[in-house]
Short mmCIF file of C-alpha atoms and ligand atoms in Angstrom, two decimals:
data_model
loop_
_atom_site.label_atom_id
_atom_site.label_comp_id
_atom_site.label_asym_id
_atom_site.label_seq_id
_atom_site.Cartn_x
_atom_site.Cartn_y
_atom_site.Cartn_z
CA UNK A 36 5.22 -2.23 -25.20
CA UNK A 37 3.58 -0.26 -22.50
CA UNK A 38 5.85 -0.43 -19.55
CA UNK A 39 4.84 -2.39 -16.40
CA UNK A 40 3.99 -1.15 -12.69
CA UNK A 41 5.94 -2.92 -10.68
CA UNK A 42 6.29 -2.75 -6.77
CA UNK A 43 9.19 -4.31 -4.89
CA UNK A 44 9.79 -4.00 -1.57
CA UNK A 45 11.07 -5.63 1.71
CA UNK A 46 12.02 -6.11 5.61
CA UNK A 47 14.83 -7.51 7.41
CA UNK A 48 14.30 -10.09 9.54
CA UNK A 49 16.00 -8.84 12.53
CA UNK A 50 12.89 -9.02 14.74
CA UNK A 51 8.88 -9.58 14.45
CA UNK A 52 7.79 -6.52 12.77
CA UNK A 53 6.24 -3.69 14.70
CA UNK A 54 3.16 -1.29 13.97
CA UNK A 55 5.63 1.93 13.06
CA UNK A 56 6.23 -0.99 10.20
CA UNK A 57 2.11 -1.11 9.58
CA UNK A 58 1.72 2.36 9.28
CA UNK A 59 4.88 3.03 7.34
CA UNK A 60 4.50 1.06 4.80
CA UNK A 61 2.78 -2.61 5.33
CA UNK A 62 -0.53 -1.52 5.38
CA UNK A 63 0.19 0.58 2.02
CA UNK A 64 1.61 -2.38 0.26
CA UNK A 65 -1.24 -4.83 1.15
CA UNK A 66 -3.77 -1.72 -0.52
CA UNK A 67 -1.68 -1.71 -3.40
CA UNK A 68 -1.71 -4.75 -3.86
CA UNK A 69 -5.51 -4.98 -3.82
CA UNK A 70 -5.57 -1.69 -6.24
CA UNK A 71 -5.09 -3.86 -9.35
CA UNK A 72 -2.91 -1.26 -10.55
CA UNK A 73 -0.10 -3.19 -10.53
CA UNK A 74 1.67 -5.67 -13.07
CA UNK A 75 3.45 -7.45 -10.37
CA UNK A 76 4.27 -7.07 -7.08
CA UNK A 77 7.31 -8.38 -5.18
CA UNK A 78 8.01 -8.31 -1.61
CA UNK A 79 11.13 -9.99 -0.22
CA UNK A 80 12.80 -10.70 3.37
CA UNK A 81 16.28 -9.09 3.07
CA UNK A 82 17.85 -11.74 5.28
CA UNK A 83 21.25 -10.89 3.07
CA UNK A 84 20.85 -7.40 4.33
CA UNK A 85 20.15 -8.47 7.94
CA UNK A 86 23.41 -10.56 8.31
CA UNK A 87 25.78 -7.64 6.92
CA UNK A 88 25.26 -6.72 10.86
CA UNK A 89 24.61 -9.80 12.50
CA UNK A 90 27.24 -11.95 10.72
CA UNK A 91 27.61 -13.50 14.12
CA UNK A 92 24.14 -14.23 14.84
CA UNK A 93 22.85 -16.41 12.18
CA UNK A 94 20.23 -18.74 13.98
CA UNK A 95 18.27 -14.46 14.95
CA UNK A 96 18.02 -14.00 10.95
CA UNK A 97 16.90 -17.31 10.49
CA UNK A 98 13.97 -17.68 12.79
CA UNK A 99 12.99 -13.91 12.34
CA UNK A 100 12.25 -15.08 8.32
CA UNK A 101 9.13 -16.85 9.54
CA UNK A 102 7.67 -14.82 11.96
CA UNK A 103 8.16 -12.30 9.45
CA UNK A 104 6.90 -14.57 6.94
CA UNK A 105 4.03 -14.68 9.12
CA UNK A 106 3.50 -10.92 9.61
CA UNK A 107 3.33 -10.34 5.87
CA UNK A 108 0.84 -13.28 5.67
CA UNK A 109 -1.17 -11.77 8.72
CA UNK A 110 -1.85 -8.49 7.59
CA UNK A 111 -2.77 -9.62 4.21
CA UNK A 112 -0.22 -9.90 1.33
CA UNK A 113 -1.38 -12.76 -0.34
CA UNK A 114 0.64 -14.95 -2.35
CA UNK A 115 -1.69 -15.32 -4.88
CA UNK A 116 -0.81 -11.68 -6.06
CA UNK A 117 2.22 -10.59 -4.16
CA UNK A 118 5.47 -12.83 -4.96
CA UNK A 119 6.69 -13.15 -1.61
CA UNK A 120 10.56 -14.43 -1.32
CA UNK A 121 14.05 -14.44 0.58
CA UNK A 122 16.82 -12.79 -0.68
CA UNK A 123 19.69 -15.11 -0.08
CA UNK A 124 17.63 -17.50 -2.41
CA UNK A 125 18.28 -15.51 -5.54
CA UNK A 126 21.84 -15.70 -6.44
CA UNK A 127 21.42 -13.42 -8.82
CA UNK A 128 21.40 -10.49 -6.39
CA UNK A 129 25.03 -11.47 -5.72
CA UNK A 130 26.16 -11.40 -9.46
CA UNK A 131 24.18 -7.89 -10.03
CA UNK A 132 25.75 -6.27 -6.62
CA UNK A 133 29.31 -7.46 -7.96
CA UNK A 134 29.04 -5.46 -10.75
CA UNK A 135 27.07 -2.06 -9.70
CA UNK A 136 30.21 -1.88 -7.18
CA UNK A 137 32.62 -0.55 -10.19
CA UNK A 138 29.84 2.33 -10.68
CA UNK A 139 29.82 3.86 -7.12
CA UNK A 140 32.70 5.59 -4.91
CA UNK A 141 33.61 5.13 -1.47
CA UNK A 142 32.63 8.91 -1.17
CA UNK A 143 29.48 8.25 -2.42
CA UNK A 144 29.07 5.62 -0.24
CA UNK A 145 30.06 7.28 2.68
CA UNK A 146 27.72 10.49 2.40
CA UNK A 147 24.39 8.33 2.84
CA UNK A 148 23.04 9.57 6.09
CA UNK A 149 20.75 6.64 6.93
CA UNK A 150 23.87 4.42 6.77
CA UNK A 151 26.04 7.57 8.86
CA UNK A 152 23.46 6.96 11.45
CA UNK A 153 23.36 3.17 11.44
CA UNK A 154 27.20 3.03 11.82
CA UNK A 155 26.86 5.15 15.25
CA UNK A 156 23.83 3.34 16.43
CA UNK A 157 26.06 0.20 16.16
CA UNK A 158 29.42 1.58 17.18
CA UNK A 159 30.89 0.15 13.93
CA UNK A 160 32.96 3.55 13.08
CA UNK A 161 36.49 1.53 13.22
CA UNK A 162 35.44 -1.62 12.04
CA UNK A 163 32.72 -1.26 9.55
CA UNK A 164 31.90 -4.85 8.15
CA UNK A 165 32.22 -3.96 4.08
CA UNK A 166 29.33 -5.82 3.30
CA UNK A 167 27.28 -3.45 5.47
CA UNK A 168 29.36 -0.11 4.77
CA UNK A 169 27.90 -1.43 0.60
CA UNK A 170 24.77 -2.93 1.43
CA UNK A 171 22.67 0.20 -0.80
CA UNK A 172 25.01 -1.31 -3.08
CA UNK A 173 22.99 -4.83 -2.89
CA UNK A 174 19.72 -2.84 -2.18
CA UNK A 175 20.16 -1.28 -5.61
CA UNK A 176 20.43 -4.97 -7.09
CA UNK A 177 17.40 -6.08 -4.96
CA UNK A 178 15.40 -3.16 -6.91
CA UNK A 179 16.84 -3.02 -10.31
CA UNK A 180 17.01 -7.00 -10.53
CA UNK A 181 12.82 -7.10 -10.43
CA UNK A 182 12.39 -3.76 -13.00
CA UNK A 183 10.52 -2.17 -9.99
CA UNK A 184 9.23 1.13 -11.12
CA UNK A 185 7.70 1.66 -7.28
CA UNK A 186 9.44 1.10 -4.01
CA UNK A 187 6.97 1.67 -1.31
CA UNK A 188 9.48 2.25 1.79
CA UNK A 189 9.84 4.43 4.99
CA UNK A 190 11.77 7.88 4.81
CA UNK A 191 15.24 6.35 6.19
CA UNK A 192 15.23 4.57 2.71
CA UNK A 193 14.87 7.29 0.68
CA UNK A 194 18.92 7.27 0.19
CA UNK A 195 19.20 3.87 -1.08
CA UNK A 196 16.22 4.47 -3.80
CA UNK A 197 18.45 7.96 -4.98
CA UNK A 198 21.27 6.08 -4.49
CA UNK A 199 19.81 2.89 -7.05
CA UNK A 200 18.86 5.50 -9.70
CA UNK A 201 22.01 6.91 -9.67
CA UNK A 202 23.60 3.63 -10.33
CA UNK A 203 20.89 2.91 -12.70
CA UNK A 204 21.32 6.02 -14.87
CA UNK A 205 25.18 5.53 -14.63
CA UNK A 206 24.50 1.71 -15.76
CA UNK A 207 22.55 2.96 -19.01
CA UNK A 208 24.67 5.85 -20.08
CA UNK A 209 27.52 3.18 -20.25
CA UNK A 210 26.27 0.17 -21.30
CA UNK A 211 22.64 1.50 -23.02
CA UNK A 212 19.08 1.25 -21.84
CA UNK A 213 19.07 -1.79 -19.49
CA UNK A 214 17.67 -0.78 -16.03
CA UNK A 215 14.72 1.08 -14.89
CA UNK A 216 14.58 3.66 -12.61
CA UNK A 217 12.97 3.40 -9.50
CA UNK A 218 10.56 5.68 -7.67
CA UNK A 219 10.45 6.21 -4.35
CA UNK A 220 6.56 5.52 -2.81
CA UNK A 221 6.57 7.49 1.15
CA UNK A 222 3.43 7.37 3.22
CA UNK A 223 1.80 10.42 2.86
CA UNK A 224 0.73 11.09 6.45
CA UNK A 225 3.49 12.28 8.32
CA UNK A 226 2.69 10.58 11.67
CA UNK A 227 3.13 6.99 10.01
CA UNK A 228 6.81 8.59 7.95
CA UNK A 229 7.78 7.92 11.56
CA UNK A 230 5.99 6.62 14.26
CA UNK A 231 7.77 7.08 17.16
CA UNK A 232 7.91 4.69 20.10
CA UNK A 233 5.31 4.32 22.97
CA UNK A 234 7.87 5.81 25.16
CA UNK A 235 8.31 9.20 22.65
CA UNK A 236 11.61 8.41 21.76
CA UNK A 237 12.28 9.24 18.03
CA UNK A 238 11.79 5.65 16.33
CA UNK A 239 10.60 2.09 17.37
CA UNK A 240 13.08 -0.43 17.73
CA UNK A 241 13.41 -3.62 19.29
CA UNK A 242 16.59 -2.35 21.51
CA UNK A 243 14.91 0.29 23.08
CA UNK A 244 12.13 -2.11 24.03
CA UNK A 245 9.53 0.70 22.70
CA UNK A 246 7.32 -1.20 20.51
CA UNK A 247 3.94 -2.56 19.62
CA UNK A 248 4.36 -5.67 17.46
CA UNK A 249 1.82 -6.88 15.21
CA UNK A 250 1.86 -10.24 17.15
CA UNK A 251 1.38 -8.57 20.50
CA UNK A 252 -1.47 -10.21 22.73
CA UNK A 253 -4.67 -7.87 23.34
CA UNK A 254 -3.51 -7.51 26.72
CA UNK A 255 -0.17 -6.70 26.03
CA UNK A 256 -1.48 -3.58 23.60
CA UNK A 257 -3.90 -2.58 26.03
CA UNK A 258 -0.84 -2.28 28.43
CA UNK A 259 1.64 -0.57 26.38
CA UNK A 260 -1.04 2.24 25.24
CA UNK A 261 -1.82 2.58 28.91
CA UNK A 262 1.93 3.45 29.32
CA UNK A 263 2.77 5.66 26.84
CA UNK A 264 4.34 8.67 27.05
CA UNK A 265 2.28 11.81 26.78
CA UNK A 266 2.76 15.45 27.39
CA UNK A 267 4.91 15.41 31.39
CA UNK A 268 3.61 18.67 32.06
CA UNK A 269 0.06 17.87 31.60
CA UNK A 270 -0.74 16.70 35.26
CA UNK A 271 -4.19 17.33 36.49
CA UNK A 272 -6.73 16.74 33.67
CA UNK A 273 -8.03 20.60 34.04
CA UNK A 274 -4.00 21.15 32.63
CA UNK A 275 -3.83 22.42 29.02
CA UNK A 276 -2.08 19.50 27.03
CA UNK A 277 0.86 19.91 24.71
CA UNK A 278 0.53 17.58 21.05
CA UNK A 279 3.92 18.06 19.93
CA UNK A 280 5.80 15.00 21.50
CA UNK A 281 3.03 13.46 22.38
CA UNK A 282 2.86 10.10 20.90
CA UNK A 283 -0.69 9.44 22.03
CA UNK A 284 -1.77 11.24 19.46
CA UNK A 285 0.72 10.69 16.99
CA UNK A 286 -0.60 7.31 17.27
CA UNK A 287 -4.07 8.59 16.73
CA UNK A 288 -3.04 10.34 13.65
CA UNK A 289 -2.05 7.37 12.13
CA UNK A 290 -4.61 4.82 13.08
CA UNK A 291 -8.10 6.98 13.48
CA UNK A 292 -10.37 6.89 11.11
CA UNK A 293 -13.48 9.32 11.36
CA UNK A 294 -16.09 6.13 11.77
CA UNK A 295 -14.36 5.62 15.35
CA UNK A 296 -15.84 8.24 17.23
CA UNK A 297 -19.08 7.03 16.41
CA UNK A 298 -17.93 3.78 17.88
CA UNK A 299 -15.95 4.68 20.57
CA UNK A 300 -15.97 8.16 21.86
CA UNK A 301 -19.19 9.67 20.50
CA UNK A 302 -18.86 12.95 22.59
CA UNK A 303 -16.55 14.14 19.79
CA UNK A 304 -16.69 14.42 16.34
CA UNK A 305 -13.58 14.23 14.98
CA UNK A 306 -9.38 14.18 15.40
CA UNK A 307 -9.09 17.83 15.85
CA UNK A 308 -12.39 18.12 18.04
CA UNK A 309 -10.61 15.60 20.57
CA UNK A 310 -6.99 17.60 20.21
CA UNK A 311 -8.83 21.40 20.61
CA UNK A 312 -9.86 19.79 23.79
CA UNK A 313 -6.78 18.47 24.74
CA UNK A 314 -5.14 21.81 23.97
CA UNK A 315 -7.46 23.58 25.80
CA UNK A 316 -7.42 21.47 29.07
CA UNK A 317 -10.23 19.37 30.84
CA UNK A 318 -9.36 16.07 29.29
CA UNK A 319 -7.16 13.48 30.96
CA UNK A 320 -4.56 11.38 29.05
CA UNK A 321 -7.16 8.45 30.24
CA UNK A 322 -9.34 9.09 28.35
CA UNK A 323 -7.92 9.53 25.11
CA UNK A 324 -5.50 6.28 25.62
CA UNK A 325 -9.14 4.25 26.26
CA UNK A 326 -9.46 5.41 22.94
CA UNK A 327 -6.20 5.20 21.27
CA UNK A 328 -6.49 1.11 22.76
CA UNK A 329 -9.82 0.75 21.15
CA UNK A 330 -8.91 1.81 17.68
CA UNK A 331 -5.73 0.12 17.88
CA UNK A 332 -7.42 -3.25 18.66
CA UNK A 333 -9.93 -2.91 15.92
CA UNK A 334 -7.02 -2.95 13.49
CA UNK A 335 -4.97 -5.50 15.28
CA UNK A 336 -7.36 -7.98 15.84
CA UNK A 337 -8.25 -9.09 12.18
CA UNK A 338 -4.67 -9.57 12.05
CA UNK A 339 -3.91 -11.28 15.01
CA UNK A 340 -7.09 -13.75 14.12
CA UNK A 341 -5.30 -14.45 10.65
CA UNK A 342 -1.67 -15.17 12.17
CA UNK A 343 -3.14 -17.44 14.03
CA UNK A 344 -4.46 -19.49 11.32
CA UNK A 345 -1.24 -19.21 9.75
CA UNK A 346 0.86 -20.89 12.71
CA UNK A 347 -1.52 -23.42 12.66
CA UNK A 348 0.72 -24.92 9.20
CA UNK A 349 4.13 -23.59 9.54
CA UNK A 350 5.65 -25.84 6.60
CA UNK A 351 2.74 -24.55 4.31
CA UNK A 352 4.72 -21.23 4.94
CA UNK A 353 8.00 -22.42 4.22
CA UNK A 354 6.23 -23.86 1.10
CA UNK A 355 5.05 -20.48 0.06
CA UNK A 356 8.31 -18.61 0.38
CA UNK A 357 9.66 -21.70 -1.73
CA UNK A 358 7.60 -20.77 -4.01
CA UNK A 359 7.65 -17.48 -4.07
CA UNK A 360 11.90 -17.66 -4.29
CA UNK A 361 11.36 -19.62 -7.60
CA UNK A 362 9.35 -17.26 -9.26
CA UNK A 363 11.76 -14.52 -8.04
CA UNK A 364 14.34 -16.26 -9.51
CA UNK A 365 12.99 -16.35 -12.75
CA UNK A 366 12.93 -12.54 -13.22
CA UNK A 367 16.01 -11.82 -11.83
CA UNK A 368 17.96 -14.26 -14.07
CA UNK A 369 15.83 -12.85 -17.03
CA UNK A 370 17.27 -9.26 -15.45
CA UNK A 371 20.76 -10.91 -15.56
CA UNK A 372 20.77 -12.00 -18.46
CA UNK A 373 20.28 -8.20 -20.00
CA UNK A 374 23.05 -7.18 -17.43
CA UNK A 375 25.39 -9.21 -19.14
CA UNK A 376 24.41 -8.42 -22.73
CA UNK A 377 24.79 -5.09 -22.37
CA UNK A 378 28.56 -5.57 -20.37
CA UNK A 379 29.36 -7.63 -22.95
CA UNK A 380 30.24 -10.64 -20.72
CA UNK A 381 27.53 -13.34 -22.17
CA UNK A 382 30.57 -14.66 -24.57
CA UNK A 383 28.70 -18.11 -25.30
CA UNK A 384 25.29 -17.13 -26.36
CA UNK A 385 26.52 -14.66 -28.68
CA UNK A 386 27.22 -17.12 -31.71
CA UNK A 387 28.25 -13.61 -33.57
CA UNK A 388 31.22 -13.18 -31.56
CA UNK A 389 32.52 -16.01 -31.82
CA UNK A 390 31.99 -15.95 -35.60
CA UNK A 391 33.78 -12.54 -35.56
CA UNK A 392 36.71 -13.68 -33.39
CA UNK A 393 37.21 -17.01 -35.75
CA UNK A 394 37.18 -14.13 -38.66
CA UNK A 395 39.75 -12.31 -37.35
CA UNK A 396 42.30 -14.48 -35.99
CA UNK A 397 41.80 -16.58 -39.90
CA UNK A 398 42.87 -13.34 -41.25
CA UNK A 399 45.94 -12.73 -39.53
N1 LIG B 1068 16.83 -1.61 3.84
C1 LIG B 1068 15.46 -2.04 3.99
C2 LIG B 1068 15.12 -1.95 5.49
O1 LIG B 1068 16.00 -1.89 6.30
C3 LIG B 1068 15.21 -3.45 3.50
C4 LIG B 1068 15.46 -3.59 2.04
C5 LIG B 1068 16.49 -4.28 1.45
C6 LIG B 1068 14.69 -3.04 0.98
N2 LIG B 1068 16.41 -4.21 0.11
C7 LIG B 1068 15.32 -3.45 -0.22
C8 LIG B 1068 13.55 -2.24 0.93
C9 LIG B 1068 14.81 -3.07 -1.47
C10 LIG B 1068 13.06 -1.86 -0.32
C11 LIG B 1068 13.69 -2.27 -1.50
O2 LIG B 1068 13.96 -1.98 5.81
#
């Protein structure tokens, strides 16, 4: 049998998701999806994840599943070929995660650097919750549970997907060929790896209050591109312009498309026509953040227009996910069910054994 292409991939609903999530990997999965290259596609809110860290704080998880619900929807995964679902509906993540435990070290666990950095950004290092000090643990269940041969993710996940093919190859050497091993998908422009916030600052995050959600009014775009930090020392327009830093046109990098200088800044002809200038001096930030806000809103718009149809039927959503969790289900038990044939543990629908052990305790 020829082996299936299968994307999985997911969010936590910790907040409404933001356009460093668009460029880094939302926008990819929605052209996947619409590649036909795919056998199946699966894309899930991790609201398991999300609580490892906000144990205390159920009621943010829970309304952050719909609005996420409703970003997915927006920028156009559609149910029809994407199963969408929520994690804590699958049991079967649970059960998988139990197990892959005996086949990783504290050490191990310990070295991942996205995890390092999440632990400081949280001020957990005395009191790391266990569920979150394991969670690429349950992120390697999420994966392997679906056979996903492609996980479509940002850069900071890149040491959960090593860390799930590591458990996966341990998994087969022991028990035989069960699991397949993931590969990581990255975006492959560097400005969208990473976007950073409209302030410069390294990443957007909700905390920092540096971000452009996908849900964000026109006007409230408009006024956080107007904002945005640029190069400090470039003062007077006649002032050459640094790039490096300058998130203006990181931002351009990973939203402009050729066709928009025709549309909105004809005087130049392309990207590195507008940056030469920049470089060179003459051109105020101004300028190029009119820009930047025009080519933004021509992507946000479509999606803004569909979100709103969405909220229009709010338990049509809820209907969807339902949906979605049920056919989830499905191939994670059928996942499970090979788990536990290969540990041995399925000791009632293995009418062999139990002819073997009746053997050998009427020979004794
Ligand atoms: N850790 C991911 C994030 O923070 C979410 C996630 C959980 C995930 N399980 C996954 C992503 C499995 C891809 C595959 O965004």
């Amino acid at each position: 049998m020829k082996k299936e292409k299968i994307i999985l991939t997911g969010d936590r609903p910790t907040g409404k998701l933001h356009i460093g999530h668009y460029v880094g990997s939302l926008r990819r999965r929605v052209e996947l999806q619409n590649s036909g290259l795919y056998d199946k596609i699966f894309v899930f809110e991790a609201d398991g994840q999300a609580l490892t860290d906000n144990i205390d704080n159920p009621e943010k998880v829970r309304q952050n599943v719909i609005e996420v619900a409703l970003d997915y929807l927006s920028v156009g995964l559609d149910p029809a070929k994407s199963t969408i679902f929520i994690q804590s509906q699958i049991p079967e993540l649970c059960e998988l995660t139990f197990y892959y435990m005996d086949l990783v070290t504290v050490s191990r666990l310990q070295r991942n650097p996205t995890v390092k950095t999440e632990i400081q950004m949280r001020n957990f290092e005395t009191s790391i919750p266990v569920g979150f000090f394991t969670y690429p643990i349950s992120q390697a269940a999420d994966i392997t549970a679906f056979k996903a041969t492609t996980v479509p993710v940002g850069e900071d996940q890149e040491p959960m997907i090593e860390q799930t093919r590591e458990i996966v190859r341990r998994f087969n050497h022991i028990y035989g060929e069960t699991l397949i091993e993931p590969e990581i998908l990255l975006p492959d422009n560097a400005a969208c790896l990473r976007l950073p916030g409209t302030d410069g600052k390294a990443k957007m995050s909700k905390s920092l209050g540096n971000c452009i959600y996908l849900s964000d009014s026109a006007d409230e775009v408009a006024k956080k591109v107007k904002s945005m930090y640029t190069d400090p020392t470039h003062i007077k327009v006649s002032d050459p312009g640094k790039l490096e830093g300058n998130c203006v046109f990181t931002y351009l990098d990973a939203f402009c498309r050729p066709e928009h200088f025709d549309r909105y800044l004809p005087e130049y002809a392309s990207l590195d026509e507008l940056k030469a200038h920049y470089t060179r001096g003459g051109l105020g930030d101004m300028k190029v953040k009119k820009f930047l806000a025009a080519v933004m809103q021509e992507e946000l718009e479509p999606i803004r227009e569909r979100r709103k149809v969405f909220e229009k039927d709010i338990p049509a959503v809820y209907d969807m996910l339902k949906k979605g969790c049920e056919v989830a289900r499905e191939a994670a038990a059928q996942t499970l069910d090979e788990v536990r044939r290969a540990m041995k543990i399925n000791y009632f629908d293995d009418a062999a054994l139990i002819e073997e052990q009746a053997k050998r305790f009427a020979e004794q």
